[in-house]
Each structure stands twice: as C-alpha cells, then as structure tokens.
Coordinates of C-alpha atoms and ligand atoms in Angstrom, one line a residue:
M29 CA -25.1 -23.2 -111.0
P30 CA -24.9 -22.3 -107.4
I31 CA -22.4 -24.2 -105.2
H32 CA -22.3 -28.0 -105.7
T33 CA -20.5 -28.6 -102.4
R34 CA -22.6 -29.2 -99.3
I35 CA -21.3 -28.3 -95.9
R36 CA -22.5 -29.9 -92.6
T37 CA -21.4 -29.9 -89.0
E38 CA -20.9 -32.6 -86.4
P39 CA -19.7 -32.3 -82.8
D40 CA -16.0 -33.3 -82.5
A41 CA -16.9 -36.2 -80.2
R42 CA -15.3 -38.7 -82.6
P43 CA -11.9 -38.8 -84.3
V44 CA -11.9 -37.5 -87.9
G45 CA -10.8 -40.8 -89.4
R46 CA -13.8 -42.6 -87.9
V47 CA -16.2 -40.0 -89.2
A48 CA -14.7 -40.2 -92.6
L49 CA -15.2 -44.0 -92.6
D50 CA -18.8 -43.6 -91.6
N51 CA -19.4 -41.0 -94.2
G52 CA -17.5 -42.7 -97.1
A53 CA -15.3 -39.6 -97.3
E54 CA -11.8 -40.0 -98.9
L55 CA -10.2 -37.1 -97.2
V56 CA -9.6 -36.0 -93.6
A57 CA -8.1 -32.6 -92.7
V58 CA -6.7 -31.1 -89.5
P59 CA -5.6 -27.6 -88.9
V60 CA -2.0 -26.5 -88.4
R61 CA -1.0 -23.2 -86.8
P62 CA 2.3 -21.6 -87.5
G63 CA 4.9 -22.3 -84.7
P64 CA 7.0 -25.1 -83.5
E65 CA 4.2 -27.3 -82.3
V66 CA 2.1 -29.3 -84.7
H67 CA -1.5 -29.8 -83.8
G68 CA -1.8 -33.3 -82.3
A69 CA -5.2 -34.2 -83.6
D70 CA -6.6 -37.6 -82.8
L71 CA -7.1 -39.1 -86.2
G72 CA -8.6 -42.4 -85.1
V73 CA -6.6 -44.0 -87.9
A74 CA -2.9 -44.4 -88.2
P75 CA -1.1 -42.0 -90.5
P76 CA 1.8 -43.6 -92.3
L77 CA 4.0 -40.7 -91.4
D78 CA 4.5 -38.4 -88.5
P79 CA 2.6 -35.2 -89.3
A80 CA 5.5 -33.1 -87.9
D81 CA 8.0 -34.8 -90.2
L82 CA 5.6 -34.3 -93.2
L83 CA 5.3 -30.6 -92.5
A84 CA 9.1 -30.3 -92.1
F85 CA 9.7 -32.2 -95.3
H86 CA 7.4 -29.8 -97.3
D87 CA 8.8 -26.8 -95.4
A88 CA 5.2 -25.9 -94.5
K89 CA 4.7 -23.1 -92.0
G90 CA 1.0 -23.4 -91.1
E91 CA 0.3 -20.3 -93.3
P92 CA -3.3 -20.0 -94.6
G93 CA -3.6 -21.5 -98.0
E94 CA -1.0 -24.2 -97.4
V95 CA -2.2 -27.8 -97.7
V96 CA 0.2 -30.7 -97.2
A97 CA -1.1 -34.2 -98.0
C98 CA -0.1 -37.8 -97.4
P99 CA -1.8 -41.0 -98.2
L100 CA -3.9 -42.7 -95.5
R101 CA -5.5 -46.1 -95.2
L102 CA -9.2 -45.7 -94.5
G103 CA -10.7 -49.0 -93.6
D104 CA -10.2 -51.1 -96.8
G105 CA -9.8 -48.1 -98.9
T106 CA -7.4 -45.4 -99.7
G107 CA -7.7 -41.9 -98.5
E108 CA -5.6 -38.8 -97.8
L109 CA -4.7 -36.8 -94.7
L110 CA -4.5 -33.1 -95.3
L111 CA -2.7 -30.7 -93.0
Y112 CA -4.1 -27.3 -93.6
G113 CA -2.5 -24.0 -92.4
V114 CA -4.7 -21.5 -90.6
G115 CA -2.2 -18.7 -90.0
D116 CA -3.3 -16.2 -87.4
G117 CA -6.8 -17.7 -87.3
S118 CA -8.3 -14.3 -88.4
P119 CA -11.5 -14.4 -90.6
G120 CA -9.4 -13.6 -93.7
A121 CA -7.0 -16.4 -92.9
L122 CA -9.8 -18.9 -92.3
R123 CA -11.5 -17.9 -95.6
R124 CA -8.2 -18.6 -97.4
A125 CA -7.7 -21.8 -95.5
G126 CA -11.2 -23.1 -96.2
A127 CA -10.9 -22.2 -99.9
A128 CA -7.5 -24.0 -100.3
L129 CA -8.9 -27.1 -98.6
A130 CA -12.0 -27.2 -100.8
R131 CA -9.9 -26.7 -104.0
R132 CA -7.5 -29.5 -102.9
A133 CA -10.6 -31.8 -102.4
K134 CA -11.9 -31.2 -105.9
G135 CA -13.2 -34.3 -107.6
R136 CA -13.7 -36.2 -104.3
D137 CA -17.0 -37.2 -102.7
G138 CA -16.3 -36.2 -99.1
L139 CA -13.9 -34.3 -96.8
V140 CA -14.0 -34.5 -93.0
V141 CA -12.4 -31.5 -91.4
L142 CA -11.5 -30.8 -87.8
A143 CA -12.6 -27.2 -87.5
P144 CA -10.0 -24.5 -86.9
E145 CA -10.3 -22.2 -83.9
G146 CA -12.0 -19.0 -84.7
D147 CA -14.8 -17.7 -86.9
A148 CA -16.4 -20.8 -88.4
A149 CA -18.6 -18.7 -90.6
A150 CA -15.6 -17.3 -92.4
F151 CA -14.1 -20.8 -92.8
A152 CA -17.4 -22.1 -94.3
E153 CA -17.6 -19.1 -96.5
G154 CA -14.1 -19.7 -97.9
A155 CA -14.7 -23.4 -98.4
L156 CA -18.0 -22.8 -100.3
L157 CA -16.9 -19.8 -102.4
G158 CA -13.6 -21.5 -103.3
S159 CA -15.8 -24.4 -104.6
Y160 CA -17.9 -22.1 -106.8
E161 CA -17.9 -23.1 -110.5
F162 CA -19.7 -21.7 -113.5
W163 CA -20.1 -23.4 -116.9
I164 CA -22.7 -23.9 -119.6
G165 CA -23.2 -27.3 -121.1
E166 CA -21.8 -30.5 -119.7
A167 CA -20.6 -30.5 -116.1
P168 CA -16.8 -30.3 -115.7
R169 CA -15.0 -33.7 -115.2
R170 CA -13.8 -32.8 -111.8
R171 CA -16.7 -31.3 -109.9
S172 CA -16.0 -29.5 -106.6
V173 CA -16.0 -31.8 -103.5
G174 CA -19.4 -33.2 -102.7
T175 CA -19.7 -32.9 -98.9
I176 CA -17.6 -31.2 -96.3
T177 CA -18.2 -32.3 -92.8
V178 CA -16.9 -29.9 -90.2
L179 CA -16.2 -31.3 -86.8
G180 CA -16.5 -29.2 -83.7
A181 CA -17.7 -25.9 -85.3
D182 CA -20.5 -23.7 -84.1
R183 CA -23.4 -24.8 -86.2
A184 CA -25.1 -21.4 -86.3
A185 CA -22.0 -19.8 -87.5
V186 CA -21.5 -22.4 -90.3
E187 CA -25.1 -21.8 -91.3
R188 CA -24.7 -18.0 -91.4
G189 CA -21.5 -18.5 -93.5
T190 CA -23.4 -20.8 -95.8
V191 CA -26.2 -18.3 -96.4
I192 CA -23.7 -15.5 -97.1
A193 CA -21.7 -17.7 -99.4
E194 CA -24.8 -18.7 -101.3
A195 CA -25.8 -15.1 -101.8
A196 CA -22.3 -14.3 -103.2
A197 CA -22.5 -17.3 -105.5
L198 CA -26.0 -16.3 -106.7
A199 CA -24.6 -12.9 -107.5
R200 CA -21.7 -14.5 -109.4
D201 CA -24.1 -16.7 -111.4
L202 CA -26.3 -13.8 -112.5
A203 CA -23.2 -11.8 -113.6
N204 CA -21.5 -14.7 -115.3
T205 CA -24.6 -15.5 -117.4
P206 CA -24.0 -14.4 -121.0
S207 CA -26.0 -11.4 -122.2
V208 CA -27.5 -13.4 -125.0
D209 CA -29.6 -15.1 -122.2
K210 CA -29.7 -12.1 -119.9
S211 CA -32.0 -9.3 -120.9
P212 CA -33.5 -6.8 -118.5
A213 CA -36.8 -8.8 -118.6
W214 CA -34.8 -12.0 -117.8
L215 CA -33.2 -10.3 -114.8
A216 CA -36.6 -9.2 -113.6
D217 CA -37.9 -12.7 -114.0
R218 CA -35.1 -14.0 -111.8
A219 CA -35.9 -11.3 -109.2
A220 CA -39.6 -12.4 -109.2
E221 CA -38.5 -16.0 -108.6
L222 CA -36.2 -15.0 -105.8
A223 CA -39.0 -13.0 -104.2
E224 CA -41.4 -15.9 -104.4
R225 CA -38.8 -18.3 -102.9
S226 CA -37.7 -15.9 -100.1
G227 CA -41.0 -14.3 -99.3
L228 CA -40.1 -10.8 -100.5
G229 CA -42.4 -8.2 -102.0
V230 CA -41.7 -7.5 -105.7
R231 CA -42.8 -5.0 -108.2
I232 CA -41.4 -4.9 -111.8
R233 CA -41.9 -1.8 -113.9
D234 CA -41.9 -2.5 -117.6
E235 CA -41.1 0.0 -120.3
G236 CA -44.7 1.3 -120.4
A237 CA -44.8 1.9 -116.7
L238 CA -41.3 3.5 -116.8
R239 CA -42.3 5.9 -119.6
E240 CA -45.6 6.8 -117.9
E241 CA -43.9 7.5 -114.5
G242 CA -41.1 9.5 -116.0
F243 CA -38.0 7.2 -115.6
G244 CA -36.3 9.0 -118.5
G245 CA -32.8 7.6 -117.8
L246 CA -33.9 4.0 -118.0
I247 CA -35.9 4.7 -121.1
A248 CA -33.0 6.6 -122.8
V249 CA -30.3 4.0 -122.0
G250 CA -32.6 1.1 -123.0
A251 CA -33.8 2.8 -126.2
G252 CA -31.1 1.3 -128.5
S253 CA -31.9 -2.3 -127.6
V254 CA -34.7 -4.5 -128.8
R255 CA -34.9 -5.8 -125.2
P256 CA -36.6 -3.0 -123.2
P257 CA -35.6 -1.8 -119.7
R258 CA -37.0 -2.7 -116.3
L259 CA -37.0 -1.3 -112.9
I260 CA -36.9 -4.1 -110.3
E261 CA -38.1 -3.3 -106.8
L262 CA -37.7 -5.9 -104.0
T263 CA -38.9 -5.3 -100.5
Y264 CA -38.0 -7.0 -97.3
E265 CA -40.1 -6.4 -94.1
P266 CA -38.8 -8.0 -91.0
E267 CA -41.3 -9.7 -88.7
G268 CA -42.4 -7.4 -85.9
G269 CA -41.7 -4.2 -87.8
A270 CA -38.5 -2.1 -88.1
D271 CA -37.0 1.1 -86.9
R272 CA -34.9 1.7 -90.0
H273 CA -35.6 1.6 -93.7
L274 CA -32.6 1.2 -95.9
V275 CA -32.6 1.3 -99.7
L276 CA -30.0 -0.5 -101.9
V277 CA -29.7 0.5 -105.5
G278 CA -27.8 -1.6 -108.1
K279 CA -26.7 -0.9 -111.6
G280 CA -28.3 -3.5 -113.8
I281 CA -26.8 -2.9 -117.3
T282 CA -27.2 -6.4 -118.8
F283 CA -24.7 -5.5 -121.5
D284 CA -22.7 -2.4 -122.0
S285 CA -21.6 -2.0 -125.6
G286 CA -21.1 1.7 -124.9
G287 CA -24.1 2.5 -127.2
L288 CA -23.3 5.0 -130.0
S289 CA -20.2 5.9 -128.1
L290 CA -19.2 2.3 -128.9
K291 CA -16.5 0.6 -126.8
P292 CA -13.6 -1.1 -128.5
N293 CA -13.9 -4.9 -128.5
D294 CA -11.3 -5.5 -125.7
N295 CA -13.3 -3.3 -123.3
M296 CA -16.6 -4.6 -124.4
K297 CA -16.0 -8.3 -124.0
T298 CA -16.3 -8.3 -120.2
M299 CA -19.5 -6.1 -120.2
K300 CA -21.9 -8.9 -119.5
T301 CA -20.9 -8.3 -115.9
D302 CA -22.1 -4.7 -116.0
M303 CA -25.2 -5.8 -114.0
A304 CA -23.0 -7.4 -111.3
A305 CA -24.0 -4.8 -108.7
G306 CA -27.7 -5.3 -109.6
G307 CA -27.2 -9.0 -109.1
V308 CA -25.6 -8.3 -105.7
V309 CA -28.7 -6.3 -104.7
M310 CA -31.0 -9.1 -105.7
A311 CA -28.9 -11.8 -103.9
V312 CA -28.7 -9.6 -100.8
L313 CA -32.4 -9.1 -100.6
A314 CA -33.0 -12.8 -101.0
A315 CA -30.7 -13.7 -98.1
L316 CA -32.2 -11.3 -95.6
P317 CA -35.1 -13.5 -94.3
A318 CA -32.7 -16.4 -93.5
L319 CA -30.3 -14.0 -91.6
G320 CA -33.1 -12.4 -89.6
V321 CA -32.1 -8.9 -90.5
R322 CA -34.1 -6.4 -88.4
A323 CA -34.1 -3.4 -90.7
R324 CA -36.7 -2.9 -93.5
V325 CA -34.8 -3.0 -96.8
T326 CA -35.8 -2.1 -100.3
G327 CA -33.7 -3.2 -103.3
L328 CA -33.9 -1.3 -106.6
V329 CA -32.2 -2.7 -109.7
A330 CA -32.1 -0.3 -112.7
A331 CA -31.9 -2.8 -115.6
A332 CA -31.3 -1.8 -119.2
E333 CA -29.2 -3.0 -122.2
N334 CA -26.9 -0.3 -123.6
M335 CA -26.8 -0.9 -127.4
P336 CA -26.2 1.2 -130.5
S337 CA -29.0 1.3 -133.1
G338 CA -31.3 3.6 -135.1
S339 CA -33.3 4.1 -131.9
A340 CA -30.4 4.6 -129.5
M341 CA -29.9 7.7 -127.4
R342 CA -27.4 10.1 -129.0
P343 CA -24.6 12.2 -127.7
S344 CA -26.2 15.7 -127.1
D345 CA -29.6 14.2 -126.1
V346 CA -31.2 15.7 -123.0
I347 CA -32.9 13.3 -120.6
T348 CA -35.6 14.1 -118.0
H349 CA -35.1 11.8 -115.0
Y350 CA -37.6 10.7 -112.5
G351 CA -38.7 13.7 -110.5
G352 CA -37.8 16.2 -113.3
R353 CA -34.1 16.9 -113.1
T354 CA -32.4 16.8 -116.5
S355 CA -29.0 15.6 -117.8
E356 CA -27.2 16.2 -121.0
V357 CA -25.7 13.0 -122.6
L358 CA -22.3 13.8 -123.9
N359 CA -21.1 10.2 -123.9
T360 CA -23.5 7.3 -124.2
D361 CA -21.0 5.0 -122.5
A362 CA -21.5 6.9 -119.2
E363 CA -24.9 5.1 -119.0
G364 CA -24.8 3.6 -115.6
R365 CA -25.2 7.0 -113.9
L366 CA -28.1 7.8 -116.1
V367 CA -30.1 4.8 -114.9
L368 CA -29.0 5.1 -111.3
A369 CA -30.1 8.8 -111.3
D370 CA -33.7 7.6 -111.9
A371 CA -33.6 5.0 -109.1
L372 CA -31.9 7.4 -106.6
A373 CA -34.4 10.2 -107.3
Y374 CA -37.3 7.7 -106.9
A375 CA -35.9 6.3 -103.6
D376 CA -35.5 9.9 -102.2
A377 CA -38.9 11.1 -103.4
V378 CA -41.1 8.0 -102.7
L379 CA -39.5 5.5 -100.3
E380 CA -38.5 7.8 -97.4
P381 CA -35.4 5.8 -96.5
D382 CA -33.1 6.5 -93.6
A383 CA -30.1 5.8 -95.9
V384 CA -29.5 4.9 -99.5
V385 CA -26.5 2.9 -100.7
D386 CA -25.9 2.4 -104.4
V387 CA -23.6 -0.2 -105.9
A388 CA -22.3 0.0 -109.5
T389 CA -19.6 -1.1 -111.9
L390 CA -19.5 2.5 -112.7
T391 CA -16.1 3.7 -113.9
G392 CA -12.9 2.3 -115.4
A393 CA -11.3 5.2 -113.4
A394 CA -12.2 3.5 -110.0
K395 CA -10.4 0.4 -111.3
V396 CA -7.3 2.4 -112.3
A397 CA -7.3 4.2 -108.9
L398 CA -7.8 1.2 -106.5
G399 CA -7.1 -1.9 -108.6
L400 CA -9.1 -5.2 -108.4
R401 CA -9.6 -5.6 -104.7
H402 CA -10.9 -2.4 -103.2
A403 CA -14.1 -0.7 -104.1
A404 CA -14.3 3.1 -104.1
L405 CA -16.6 4.4 -101.5
F406 CA -18.2 7.9 -101.6
A407 CA -20.5 9.1 -98.9
T408 CA -22.3 12.2 -97.8
D409 CA -22.5 10.9 -94.2
D410 CA -19.5 9.9 -92.0
A411 CA -21.4 7.3 -89.9
L412 CA -22.7 5.6 -93.0
A413 CA -19.2 5.5 -94.5
E414 CA -17.7 4.1 -91.3
G415 CA -20.4 1.4 -91.1
L416 CA -19.8 0.3 -94.7
T417 CA -16.0 0.4 -94.3
G418 CA -16.1 -1.7 -91.1
A419 CA -18.5 -4.2 -92.8
G420 CA -16.2 -4.4 -95.8
T421 CA -13.2 -5.2 -93.7
A422 CA -15.0 -7.8 -91.7
A423 CA -16.4 -9.4 -94.8
G424 CA -13.2 -9.6 -96.7
E425 CA -14.5 -7.0 -99.2
P426 CA -12.5 -3.9 -98.5
V427 CA -13.4 -0.4 -99.5
W428 CA -11.4 2.8 -99.7
R429 CA -13.2 6.1 -99.1
M430 CA -12.8 8.8 -101.8
P431 CA -13.7 12.5 -101.7
L432 CA -16.7 14.2 -103.2
V433 CA -14.8 17.2 -104.3
D434 CA -17.1 20.2 -104.4
D435 CA -14.7 22.2 -106.4
Y436 CA -15.0 19.7 -109.2
R437 CA -18.7 20.2 -109.6
V438 CA -18.2 22.9 -112.2
A439 CA -16.8 20.2 -114.5
I440 CA -20.2 18.6 -115.0
E441 CA -22.1 21.8 -115.6
S442 CA -24.2 21.9 -118.7
E443 CA -25.6 24.8 -120.7
V444 CA -28.7 23.0 -121.6
A445 CA -29.5 20.7 -118.7
D446 CA -29.1 20.5 -114.9
V447 CA -26.0 18.4 -115.2
A448 CA -23.8 16.8 -117.9
N449 CA -23.1 13.1 -117.8
I450 CA -19.3 13.4 -118.3
E451 CA -16.8 16.0 -117.1
R452 CA -16.0 18.8 -119.6
R453 CA -12.9 20.5 -118.1
G454 CA -10.2 18.0 -118.4
F455 CA -10.0 17.6 -114.6
G456 CA -9.7 13.8 -114.7
G457 CA -10.9 12.0 -111.6
G458 CA -13.5 10.0 -113.4
A459 CA -14.8 8.0 -110.4
I460 CA -15.3 11.3 -108.5
M461 CA -17.1 12.9 -111.4
A462 CA -19.5 10.0 -111.6
A463 CA -20.1 10.2 -107.9
L464 CA -20.7 13.9 -108.1
F465 CA -23.3 13.3 -110.9
L466 CA -25.1 10.7 -108.7
R467 CA -25.1 13.1 -105.7
E468 CA -27.3 15.5 -107.7
F469 CA -30.1 12.9 -107.6
A470 CA -29.6 11.4 -104.1
G471 CA -31.4 14.2 -102.2
K472 CA -30.5 15.2 -98.7
R473 CA -30.6 11.8 -97.0
P474 CA -27.5 9.9 -96.0
W475 CA -26.2 8.4 -99.2
A476 CA -23.3 6.2 -100.1
H477 CA -22.0 5.0 -103.4
L478 CA -19.8 2.0 -104.0
D479 CA -18.0 1.9 -107.4
V480 CA -17.1 -1.8 -107.8
A481 CA -15.8 -1.7 -111.3
G482 CA -12.4 -3.1 -110.0
P483 CA -13.4 -5.8 -107.5
G484 CA -16.5 -6.9 -109.4
R485 CA -14.4 -9.2 -111.7
A486 CA -11.4 -11.3 -111.0
T487 CA -8.7 -12.3 -113.6
A488 CA -7.7 -15.5 -111.6
D489 CA -8.8 -17.6 -108.6
D490 CA -7.5 -16.5 -105.3
A491 CA -8.6 -17.7 -101.9
E492 CA -12.5 -17.4 -101.8
I493 CA -12.5 -15.4 -105.1
T494 CA -13.0 -17.2 -108.4
K495 CA -12.1 -16.0 -111.9
G496 CA -14.9 -14.0 -113.5
A497 CA -17.7 -12.3 -111.6
T498 CA -16.8 -12.2 -107.8
G499 CA -20.2 -11.2 -106.3
Y500 CA -18.3 -8.4 -104.6
G501 CA -20.6 -6.4 -102.4
A502 CA -22.9 -9.2 -101.3
R503 CA -20.8 -10.1 -98.3
L504 CA -20.1 -6.5 -97.4
L505 CA -23.8 -5.4 -97.6
L506 CA -25.0 -8.5 -95.7
N507 CA -22.5 -7.9 -92.9
W508 CA -23.6 -4.2 -92.8
L509 CA -27.3 -5.2 -92.6
I510 CA -26.7 -7.8 -90.0
A511 CA -24.9 -5.2 -87.9
Q512 CA -28.1 -3.0 -87.9
N513 CA -29.7 -5.6 -85.6
Ligands
BES12 N1 -19.4 -0.1 -117.2 C1 -18.5 0.9 -117.5 C2 -17.4 1.0 -116.4 C3 -16.5 -0.2 -116.3 C4 -15.2 -0.2 -116.9 C5 -16.7 -1.3 -115.5 C6 -14.4 -1.3 -116.8 C7 -15.9 -2.3 -115.3 C8 -14.7 -2.3 -116.0 C9 -19.2 2.2 -117.6 O1 -20.4 2.2 -118.0 C10 -18.3 3.1 -118.5 O2 -18.3 2.7 -119.7 N2 -17.7 4.1 -118.0 C11 -16.9 5.0 -118.8 C12 -17.3 6.4 -118.4 C13 -16.7 7.4 -119.3 C14 -17.3 7.4 -120.7 C15 -16.9 8.8 -118.7 C16 -15.5 4.7 -118.4 O3 -15.2 4.4 -117.3 O4 -14.7 4.7 -119.4
MN13 MN1 -20.5 2.3 -120.2
ZN14 ZN1 -21.5 0.5 -117.8

C-alpha cells in the first residue's frame, strides 16, 4: 500500500487560508524558526489568537517536530492553523518537520503548507514517509492526510523528493509483506512488474537455471523450502549511454528461520524482513528512470527461503558457488553470505562493473555494534566508501565505516573448502567476519558492503521512519547514484 497522501505544489502568490478554502482543505500550516521573531505569514483569514502568544503559551521553540495548533474559521467551516517548527532548516530538520506535520494532519482531507526555507525535497520526503502506512485487510479508520499542497516550494525538488520517498515506501511494502505471501517467485514477479512499469530490463533465473549455471549458494540455501530460489537481475540503461556501470546486490531471504540451525522464536518472528535489502535494490532500480540517473546500473537480488526440512542444507555441507569457489556450511543461519557470494562472483565474472555495492540484513552483530540507526559500511576502496558515506549523511541514512581486518581472515579458514561460513576461533566481530567472507567472492573491483540489520527495521515511529521495515538504503543509494551525474 504505497503512500496514500498526495503532494502538490503551488506558487505562494496567494495567502494560505485562501488556497485552503479553494481546495477544501481543513488545515493550514506555516513554518516557525527558533528565535524571538515569529514568522509573520499572511494567512488570508483571521486567526483567533496571535500566533506569537500561542507559541509562548505552548512553550514552543520552533524546533523541528513541534506542531502547535489553534482552531481557525475557514469560510463557513472549521479548520485549524498549525505552526510547525523547522529548527535550523537543514534537510534532516525539514524531514522531521514534514513528518510531524503530516502525522498531525492524519484523518484530514487536505493540508495547505507554506513551504519552509531550504531543501523542499527533504520536506516532501519527510511528509510522505511520515504518512506511510501498512496494513492487511480493511483500511485503518484514520487514513493519512489526503492532499498536501505546498506553497512556494521548488516544484522539481518536491518531485524528486516524491520519487525518492515512493522508492523507500515500496521497499517498506515489500519487506512488511508477510512471508506466507512472499516467496522468492513472488518477489521475482514483483521485480518483473516493476521492470515493465519503469522500462527496465529483467531476467529471472529459476531453480533450473540456477542449478545449471552453478549458483550453488542459492540452491543450497533454498533447498529446505518447498518454494525454490530465484536470482533477479534488473538492468537500467540511461538514454545516450553511460561512462560507468554500477552493480547493486541485495540479500533477498524471504524468510529466515535459520534452517536446521533453527532460530528461537523471538529472533525468528521479525525475519520476514530478511529480504529488506533486496527490496531496496528493486525499488532503487525502479526509481532510476524518473531521476534521470546517468550511470548504467544492474540490480541483483539473491532470493531464497531459509527453511529446515528433510531436503535442507546441513551443517558440514560444502557448497560450490558461482565461478567455482567453495564454502563449508558450519551454521545454516549464516545463509545471507552464501546467497550473496553467488551474486558477487557473478557480478565480478560476467557484468564487468566499475563498482559493486551489496546491501544485506546480514548480522545481528552489526545491530549490536551500531544500533538501529547506522548501517555498517565495509569497503575495499576509499573513494567508494566516501561517496556512500556522504550520500548516507545527505539522505538521512547514516553509515559508519568498519574495518576489513586482514588478521581475522584465519578465523574463517576451512580444512575442506576455500572458506567457512562462520568464524571458528572465538574472535568475535561477527559483522567483520561476514564481510571478510563476502570479500572472498567480490574479486578485485571496488566493492562495498552495507550491513543494514540494525536500521532495516524500526521499533517505533520517529520522524520520517515508521515502525517495521524502514526501507533503509533506498534513499542512500539513490542519493549516491544521483551524485554520479
Ligand atoms: N538475518 C540474520 C541477521 C539479522 C539478525 C538481521 C537480526 C536482522 C536482525 C542472519 O541471517 C543471521 O542469522 N546471522 C547470524 C549469523 C551467525 C549464525 C554467524 C547472526 O547474526 O546471528
Ligand atoms: Mn540467518
Ligand atoms: Zn538472514
């Protein structure tokens, strides 16, 4: 259920109150900056109270997220005036301000907002993502606000913010979908639909093709499920050709029970979102045409369901991955790296990319290390790491770079295969160990890995983030790809 709220722009030629009357909107909103002076917007209708008194009464400071309301007569009807704080006007503050305003307007048909100064894309993004809702069955009683009309904002910026917010919302929808409905084949069908709609190339490898071409990691991880694995390949070719080819790889485990190394129920119950990063890759690819990105981009989603059964892979099995490198399975719950290994090896051997970035809800250890907001970034190339870090900061999806510690490589040595899928020396550093495993398959090209196990899910609404799947990575990657122009 992508975002119900629509956002539109109008020049600020007319007072907000008049626009609200014409649009049948119940709410009007004007920005407030911190400081002694209250923004003296021309409402075009008489507020019953002096806005400065109202702010003082509520002890409001103009901080982002603050919304102070008072009733307003709009024509013959009743409305509300909302004074919304914009803080320092930074993109992060405007995302928070937009989200707070949209949440305050829940259940209403229309809101007319005088745009804040600053990045209108961030404001629109916050308003739309704060309005995101997911449910199955009857629609909630109070839907998010119908239409937000923004006065005096740069239209192109609002449109860019809308495309980016819709990509993040699509990624949330895919990850929030229960696994009973979400098999690898289902995910592949969604990818094919997106490709059709956005004009992308698409190739789906089913289990037969995967076995024939040697994608042993996908076959092994998918072996326990009655719902076989898929490799999704989406391609975006900009008009007029491209100088750079970038490959995005996403973990697409549609449910992670742990396999025979079964998870306890508490850890398992959130594992429908173990394909969150794969959903992000799909949503990012689908948004590229609308954003006019100039690089050629291939998206790979390694999709499988990790289940225990009589046909499941076993601890001690040895897998031959795409291209011939082998791994020893010592824990079937370290499955993400096994499917990503195939996709990384394939990208390196066949796609000839200038850089590869994989995204994965890979380790509980990354969540322990960095918490629920920062992704762990690993990279073999400093320029690539800097580009992704900057994009994350700009997008409101921060990353923290972690080391690929060469001295730890001995911990994933295996006697029977090229590498073991978990560390065997008691070194700890689970997120690093997983990254070291992946590096074995990434080849010599610039490669980066984002472990999004922490920020991929949220436990509560906060600013533009909504409880459940967050779509983390969609905004970061789109900002990074836009910056390639
Ligand atoms: N999908 C999980 C990682 C995860 C944990 C994501 C919590 C989001 C929240 C992954 O497949 C996994 O099970 N990893 C194991 C690896 C271990 C067996 C080496 C883990 O982190 O416990
Ligand atoms: Mn697992
Ligand atoms: Zn997993």
